[in-house]
Coordinates of C-alpha atoms in Angstrom, one line a residue:
X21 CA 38.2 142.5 -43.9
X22 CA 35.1 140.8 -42.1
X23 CA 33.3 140.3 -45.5
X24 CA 37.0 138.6 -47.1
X25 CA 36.7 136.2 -44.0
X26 CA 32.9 135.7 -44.3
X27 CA 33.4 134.0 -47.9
X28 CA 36.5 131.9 -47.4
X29 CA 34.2 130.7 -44.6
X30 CA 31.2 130.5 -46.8
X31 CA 33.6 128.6 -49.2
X32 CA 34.1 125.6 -46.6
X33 CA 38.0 126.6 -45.7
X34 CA 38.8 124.6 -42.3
X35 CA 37.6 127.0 -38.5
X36 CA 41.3 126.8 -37.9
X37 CA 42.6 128.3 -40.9
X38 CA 40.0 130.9 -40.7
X39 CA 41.4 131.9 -37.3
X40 CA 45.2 132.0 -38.1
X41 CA 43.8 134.3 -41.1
X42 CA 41.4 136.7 -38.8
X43 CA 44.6 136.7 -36.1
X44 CA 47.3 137.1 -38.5
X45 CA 44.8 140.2 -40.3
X46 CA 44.0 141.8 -37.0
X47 CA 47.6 142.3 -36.2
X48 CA 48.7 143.9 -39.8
X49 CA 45.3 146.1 -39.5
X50 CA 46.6 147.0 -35.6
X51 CA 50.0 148.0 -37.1
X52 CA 48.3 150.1 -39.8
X53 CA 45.7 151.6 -37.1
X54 CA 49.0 152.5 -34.3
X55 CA 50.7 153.9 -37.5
X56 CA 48.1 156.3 -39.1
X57 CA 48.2 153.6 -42.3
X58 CA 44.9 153.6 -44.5
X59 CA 45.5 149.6 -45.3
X60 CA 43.3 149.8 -48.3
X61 CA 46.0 152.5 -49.9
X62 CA 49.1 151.0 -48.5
X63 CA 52.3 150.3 -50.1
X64 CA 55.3 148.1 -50.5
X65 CA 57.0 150.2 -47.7
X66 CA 53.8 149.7 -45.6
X67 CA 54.2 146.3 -45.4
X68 CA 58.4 146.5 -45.4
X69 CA 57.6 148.0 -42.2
X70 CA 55.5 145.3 -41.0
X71 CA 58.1 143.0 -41.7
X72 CA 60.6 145.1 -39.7
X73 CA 58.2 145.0 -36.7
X74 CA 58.1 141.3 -36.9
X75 CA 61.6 140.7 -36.7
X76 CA 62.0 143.0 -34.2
X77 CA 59.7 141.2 -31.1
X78 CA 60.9 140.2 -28.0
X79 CA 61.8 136.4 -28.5
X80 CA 63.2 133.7 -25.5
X81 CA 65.9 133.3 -27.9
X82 CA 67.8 135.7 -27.3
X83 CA 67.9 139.7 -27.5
X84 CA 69.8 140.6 -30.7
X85 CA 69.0 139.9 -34.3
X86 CA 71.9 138.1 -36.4
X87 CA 69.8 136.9 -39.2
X88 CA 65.9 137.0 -40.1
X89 CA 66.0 133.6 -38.6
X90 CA 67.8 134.0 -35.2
X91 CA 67.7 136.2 -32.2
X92 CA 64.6 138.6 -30.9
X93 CA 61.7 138.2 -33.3
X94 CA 59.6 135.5 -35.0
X95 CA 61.3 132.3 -36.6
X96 CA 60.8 132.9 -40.9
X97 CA 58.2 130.2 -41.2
X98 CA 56.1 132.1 -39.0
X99 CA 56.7 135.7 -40.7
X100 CA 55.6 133.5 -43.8
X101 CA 52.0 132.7 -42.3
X102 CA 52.0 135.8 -41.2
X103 CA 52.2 137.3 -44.2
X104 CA 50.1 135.2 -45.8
X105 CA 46.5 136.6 -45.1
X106 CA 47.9 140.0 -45.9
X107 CA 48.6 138.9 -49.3
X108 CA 44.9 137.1 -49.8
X109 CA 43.2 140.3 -48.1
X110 CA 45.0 142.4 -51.1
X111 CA 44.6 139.7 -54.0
X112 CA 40.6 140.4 -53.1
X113 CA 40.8 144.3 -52.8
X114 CA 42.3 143.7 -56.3
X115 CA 39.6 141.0 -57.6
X116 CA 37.0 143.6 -56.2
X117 CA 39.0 146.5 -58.2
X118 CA 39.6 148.6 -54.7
X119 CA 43.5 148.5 -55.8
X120 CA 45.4 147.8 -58.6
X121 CA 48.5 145.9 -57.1
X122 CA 48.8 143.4 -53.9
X123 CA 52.2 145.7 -52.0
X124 CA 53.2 141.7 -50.6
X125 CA 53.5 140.1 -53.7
X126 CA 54.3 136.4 -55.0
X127 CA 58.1 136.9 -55.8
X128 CA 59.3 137.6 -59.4
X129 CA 61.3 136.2 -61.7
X130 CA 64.8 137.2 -61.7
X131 CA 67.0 136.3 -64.2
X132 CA 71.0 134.5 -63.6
X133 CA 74.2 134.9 -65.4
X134 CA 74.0 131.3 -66.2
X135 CA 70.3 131.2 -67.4
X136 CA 67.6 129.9 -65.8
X137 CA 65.9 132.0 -62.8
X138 CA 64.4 131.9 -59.3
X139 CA 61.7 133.1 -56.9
X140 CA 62.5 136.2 -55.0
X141 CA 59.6 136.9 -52.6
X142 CA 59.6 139.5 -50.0
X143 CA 60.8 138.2 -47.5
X144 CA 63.3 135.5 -48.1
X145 CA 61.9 131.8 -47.4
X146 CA 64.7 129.4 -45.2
X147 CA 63.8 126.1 -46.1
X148 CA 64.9 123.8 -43.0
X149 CA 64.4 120.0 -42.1
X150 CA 62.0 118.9 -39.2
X151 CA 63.5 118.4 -35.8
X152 CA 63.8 114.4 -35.0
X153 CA 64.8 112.7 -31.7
X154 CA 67.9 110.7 -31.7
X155 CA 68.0 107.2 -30.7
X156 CA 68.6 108.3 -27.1
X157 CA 66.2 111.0 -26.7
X158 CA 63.3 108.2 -28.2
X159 CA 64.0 105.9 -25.6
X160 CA 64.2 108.6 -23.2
X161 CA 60.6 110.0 -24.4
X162 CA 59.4 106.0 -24.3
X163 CA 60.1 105.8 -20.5
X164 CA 58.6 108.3 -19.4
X165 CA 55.3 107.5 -21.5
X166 CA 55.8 104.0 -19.7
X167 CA 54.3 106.2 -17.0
X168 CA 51.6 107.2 -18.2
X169 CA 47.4 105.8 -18.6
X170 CA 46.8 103.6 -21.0
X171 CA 44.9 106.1 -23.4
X172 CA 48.2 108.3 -23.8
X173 CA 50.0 105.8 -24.9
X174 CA 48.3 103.7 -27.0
X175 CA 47.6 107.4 -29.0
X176 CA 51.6 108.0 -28.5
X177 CA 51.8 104.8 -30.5
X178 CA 49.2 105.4 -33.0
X179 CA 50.8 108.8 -33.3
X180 CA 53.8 107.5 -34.7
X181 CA 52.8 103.6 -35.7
X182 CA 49.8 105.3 -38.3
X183 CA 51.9 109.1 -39.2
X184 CA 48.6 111.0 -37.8
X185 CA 48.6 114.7 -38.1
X186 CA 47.0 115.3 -34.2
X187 CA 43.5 116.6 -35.5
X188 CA 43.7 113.0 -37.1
X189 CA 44.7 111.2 -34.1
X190 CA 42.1 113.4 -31.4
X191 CA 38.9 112.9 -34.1
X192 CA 39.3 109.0 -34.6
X193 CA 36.1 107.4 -34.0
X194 CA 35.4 103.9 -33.1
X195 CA 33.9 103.2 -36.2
X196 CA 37.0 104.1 -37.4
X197 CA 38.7 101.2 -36.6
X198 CA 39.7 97.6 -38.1
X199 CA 41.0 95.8 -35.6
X200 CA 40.9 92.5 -37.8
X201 CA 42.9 94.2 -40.2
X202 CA 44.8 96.5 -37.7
X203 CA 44.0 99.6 -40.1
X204 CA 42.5 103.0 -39.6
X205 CA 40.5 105.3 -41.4
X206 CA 41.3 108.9 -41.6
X207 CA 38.2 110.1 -42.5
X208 CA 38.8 113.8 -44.9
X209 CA 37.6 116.1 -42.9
X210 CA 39.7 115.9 -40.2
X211 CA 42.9 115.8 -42.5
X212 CA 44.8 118.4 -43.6
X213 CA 44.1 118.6 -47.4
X214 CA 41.0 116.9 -47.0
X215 CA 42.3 113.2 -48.5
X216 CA 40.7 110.2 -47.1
X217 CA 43.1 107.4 -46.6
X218 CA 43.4 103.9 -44.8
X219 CA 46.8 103.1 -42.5
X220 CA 47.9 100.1 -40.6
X221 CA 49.2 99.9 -37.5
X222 CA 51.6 97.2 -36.1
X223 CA 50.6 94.4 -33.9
X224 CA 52.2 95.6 -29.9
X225 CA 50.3 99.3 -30.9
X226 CA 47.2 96.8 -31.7
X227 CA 47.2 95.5 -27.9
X228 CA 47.8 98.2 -26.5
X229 CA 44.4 99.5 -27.9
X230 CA 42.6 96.6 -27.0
X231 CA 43.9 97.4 -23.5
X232 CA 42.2 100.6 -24.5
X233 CA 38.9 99.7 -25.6
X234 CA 38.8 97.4 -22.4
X235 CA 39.2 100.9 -20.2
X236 CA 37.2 103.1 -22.1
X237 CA 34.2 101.2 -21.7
X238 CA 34.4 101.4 -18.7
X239 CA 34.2 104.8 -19.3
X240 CA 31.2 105.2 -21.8
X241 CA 29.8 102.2 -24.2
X242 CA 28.5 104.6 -26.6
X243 CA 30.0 104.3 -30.1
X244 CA 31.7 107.6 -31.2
X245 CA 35.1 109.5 -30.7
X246 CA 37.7 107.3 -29.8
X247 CA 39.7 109.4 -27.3
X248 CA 37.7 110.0 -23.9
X249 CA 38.6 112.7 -21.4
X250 CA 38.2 111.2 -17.9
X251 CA 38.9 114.4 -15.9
X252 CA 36.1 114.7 -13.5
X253 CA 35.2 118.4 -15.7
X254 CA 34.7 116.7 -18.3
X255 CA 34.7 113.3 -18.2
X256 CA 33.5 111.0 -20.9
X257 CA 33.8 113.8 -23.4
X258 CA 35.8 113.9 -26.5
X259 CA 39.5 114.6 -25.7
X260 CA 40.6 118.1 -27.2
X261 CA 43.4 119.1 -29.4
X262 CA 45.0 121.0 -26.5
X263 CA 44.4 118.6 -23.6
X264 CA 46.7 115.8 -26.2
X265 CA 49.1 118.6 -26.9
X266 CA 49.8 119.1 -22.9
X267 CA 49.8 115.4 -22.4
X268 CA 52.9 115.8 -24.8
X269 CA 54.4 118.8 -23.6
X270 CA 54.3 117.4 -20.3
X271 CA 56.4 114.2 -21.5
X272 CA 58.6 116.1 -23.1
X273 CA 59.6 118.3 -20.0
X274 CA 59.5 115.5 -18.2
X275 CA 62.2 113.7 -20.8
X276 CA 64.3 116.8 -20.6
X277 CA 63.9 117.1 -24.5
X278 CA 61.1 120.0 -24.9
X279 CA 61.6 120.0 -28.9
X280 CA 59.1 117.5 -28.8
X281 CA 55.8 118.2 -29.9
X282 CA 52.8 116.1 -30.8
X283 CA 53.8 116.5 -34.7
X284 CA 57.2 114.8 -34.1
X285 CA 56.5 111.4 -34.0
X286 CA 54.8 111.5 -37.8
X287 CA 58.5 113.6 -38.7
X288 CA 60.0 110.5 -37.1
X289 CA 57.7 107.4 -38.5
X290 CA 58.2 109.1 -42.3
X291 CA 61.5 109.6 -42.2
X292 CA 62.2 105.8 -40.6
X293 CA 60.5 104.6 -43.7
X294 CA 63.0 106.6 -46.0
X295 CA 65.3 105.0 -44.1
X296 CA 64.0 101.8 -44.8
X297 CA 63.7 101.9 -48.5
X298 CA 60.0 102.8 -49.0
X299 CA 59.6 104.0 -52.5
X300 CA 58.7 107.9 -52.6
X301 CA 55.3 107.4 -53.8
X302 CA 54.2 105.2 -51.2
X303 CA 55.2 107.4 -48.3
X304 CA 53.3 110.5 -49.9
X305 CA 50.3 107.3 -50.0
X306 CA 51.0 106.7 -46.2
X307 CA 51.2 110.1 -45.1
X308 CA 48.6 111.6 -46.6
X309 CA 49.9 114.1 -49.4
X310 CA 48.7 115.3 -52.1
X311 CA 52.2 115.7 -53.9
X312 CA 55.5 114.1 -53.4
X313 CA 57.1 117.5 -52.6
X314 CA 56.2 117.3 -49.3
X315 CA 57.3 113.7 -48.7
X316 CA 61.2 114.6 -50.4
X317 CA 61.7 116.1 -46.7
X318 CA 61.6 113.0 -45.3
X319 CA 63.7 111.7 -48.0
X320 CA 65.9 114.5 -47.6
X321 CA 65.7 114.2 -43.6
X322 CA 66.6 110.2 -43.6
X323 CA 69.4 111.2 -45.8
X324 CA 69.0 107.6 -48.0
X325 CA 69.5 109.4 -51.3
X326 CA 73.1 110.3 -50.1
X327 CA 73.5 107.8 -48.3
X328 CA 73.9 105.1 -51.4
X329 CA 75.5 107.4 -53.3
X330 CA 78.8 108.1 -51.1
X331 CA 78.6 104.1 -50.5
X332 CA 78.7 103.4 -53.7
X333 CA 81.3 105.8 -54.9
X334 CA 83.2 104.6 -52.1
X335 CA 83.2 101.0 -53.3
X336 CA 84.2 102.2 -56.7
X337 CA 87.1 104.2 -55.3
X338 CA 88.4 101.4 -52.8
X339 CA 88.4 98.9 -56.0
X340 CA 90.1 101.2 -58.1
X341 CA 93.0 102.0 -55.6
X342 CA 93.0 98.3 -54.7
X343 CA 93.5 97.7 -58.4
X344 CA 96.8 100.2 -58.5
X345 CA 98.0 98.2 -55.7
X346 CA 98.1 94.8 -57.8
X347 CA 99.7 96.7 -60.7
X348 CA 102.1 98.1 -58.5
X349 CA 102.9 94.7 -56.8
X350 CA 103.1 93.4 -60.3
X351 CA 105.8 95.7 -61.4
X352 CA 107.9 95.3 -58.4
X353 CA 107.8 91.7 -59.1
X354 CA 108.8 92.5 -63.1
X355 CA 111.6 94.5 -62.1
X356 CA 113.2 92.0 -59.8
X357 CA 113.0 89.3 -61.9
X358 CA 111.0 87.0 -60.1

């Protein structure tokens, strides 16, 4: 298992993504140590049970189990990326020729009545939309930002004004920055699927980071990360991932709307744009991915698409029963005489 980590580091795969694939390892080989389970020989029931033990954990949500997604245990998405090294540790036992089948799988084909087919993995995937504020719980978040020193919210701004990922946000750098232009550069490596792009940002989220700039040189003059910490620990040092994510946390408390995390406002900024008209393509530009299968959540989310449809089927059904009500006048007005 150390050797399968060792080259996906050696292959330049993000510290992060090594970690949540050492962590998400070392719990199936902990399960296969407590249960006497030689993980190089397991099976498709191994792993069933691994599954089970999953859905099974003590959650805040509540104690009993109604469906995979609900209850005690972890929420699907997360038994997905669980699962996930566990399948990539047994696709290299197999490349190595240790084993001869991966017990997780990819799903198969399974054939309908009606023709065609679909995916079946093994554990079913629930495909739900992002969790946006309403118009309310915004305004509610804003005021209590109000609060707040300037760096938080000029990066609350940024956060939703440029759609920044918060490894995007936390690693901007000075040189970064065209304030002539108002744009930003997201450099690659701090992105996602490693895609350089450049973002505007409006005009108020401009001066508040000249406000910004102002403070932090007070701060340090020295060109380089953006984001200062000014605790007196560490003060002048680049801010860190988590110190944003409690500056956010604590907001959200604060708001009384804890759903809020530092990725919401990027849900919120792309799916605003949907709701504006933005053509798919450029919204996959602005945010960043490499496919517009991503960005059709947003589309999905805004609910545009539907939107225009029940509008326009609407009008067509108003002028059609408008149009029976003419011809009914008119043949009242026949049979009378008039």
């Amino acid at each position: 298992a150390a050797e399968w980590l060792r080259i996906w580091t050696d292959l330049g795969r993000a510290p992060r993504t090594i970690d949540a694939y050492a962590c998400g390892l070392a719990e199936y080989l902990t399960m296969c140590d407590r249960e006497g389970i030689d993980p190089v020989t397991a099976n498709r029931a191994h792993v069933a049970g691994y599954v089970r033990e999953l859905t099974s954990r003590p959650s805040r949500r509540g104690a009993n189990v109604v469906s995979i997604d609900s209850g005690s245990g972890l929420a699907n998405a997360t038994i997905q990326q669980r699962l996930v090294p566990v399948r990539l540790y047994y696709d290299y036992l197999m490349e190595e020729g240790i084993r001869d089948s991966n017990p997780v799988g990819r799903g198969r084909y399974t054939p309908e009545r009606r023709g065609g087919g679909h995916q079946r993995g093994l554990v079913p995937r629930l495909t739900k939309l992002p969790w946006i504020p309403t118009e309310q719980q915004w305004r509610d978040i804003l005021a209590v930002a109000a609060g707040e020193c300037v760096r938080n919210r000029v990066m609350l701004a940024l956060a939703y004004d440029a759609a920044l990922r918060r490894e995007e946000l936390c690693s901007l750098r000075t040189d970064d920055l065209d304030p002539g232009h108002r744009m930003l550069r997201i450099r690659a490596e701090t992105t996602k699927n490693r895609l350089e792009r450049i973002v505007p940002y409006s005009a108020p989220t401009g001066a508040l980071l000249s406000s910004y700039l102002t403070h932090r040189a007070g701060i340090s003059r020295a060109r380089g990360p953006l984001f200062l910490s000014e605790s007196r620990r560490n003060h002048a040092e680049p801010l860190t991932l988590w110190t944003w994510s409690k500056v956010v946390r604590k907001i959200a408390l604060a708001a009384g709307i804890p759903r809020f995390s530092t990725h919401t406002t990027r849900h919120l900024c792309l799916t605003d744009l949907a709701r504006m008209g933005w053509e798919l393509h450029a919204i996959a530009t602005f945010a960043g991915h490499r496919t517009t299968d991503a960005t059709l959540t947003y589309i999905h989310l805004s609910g545009r698409d539907l939107a225009d449809k029940l509008n326009k089927g609407m009008g067509q059904i108003h002028a059609w029963r408008v149009e029976m009500l003419a011809r009914l006048d008119r043949s009242a007005t026949e049979a009378a005489g008039w």
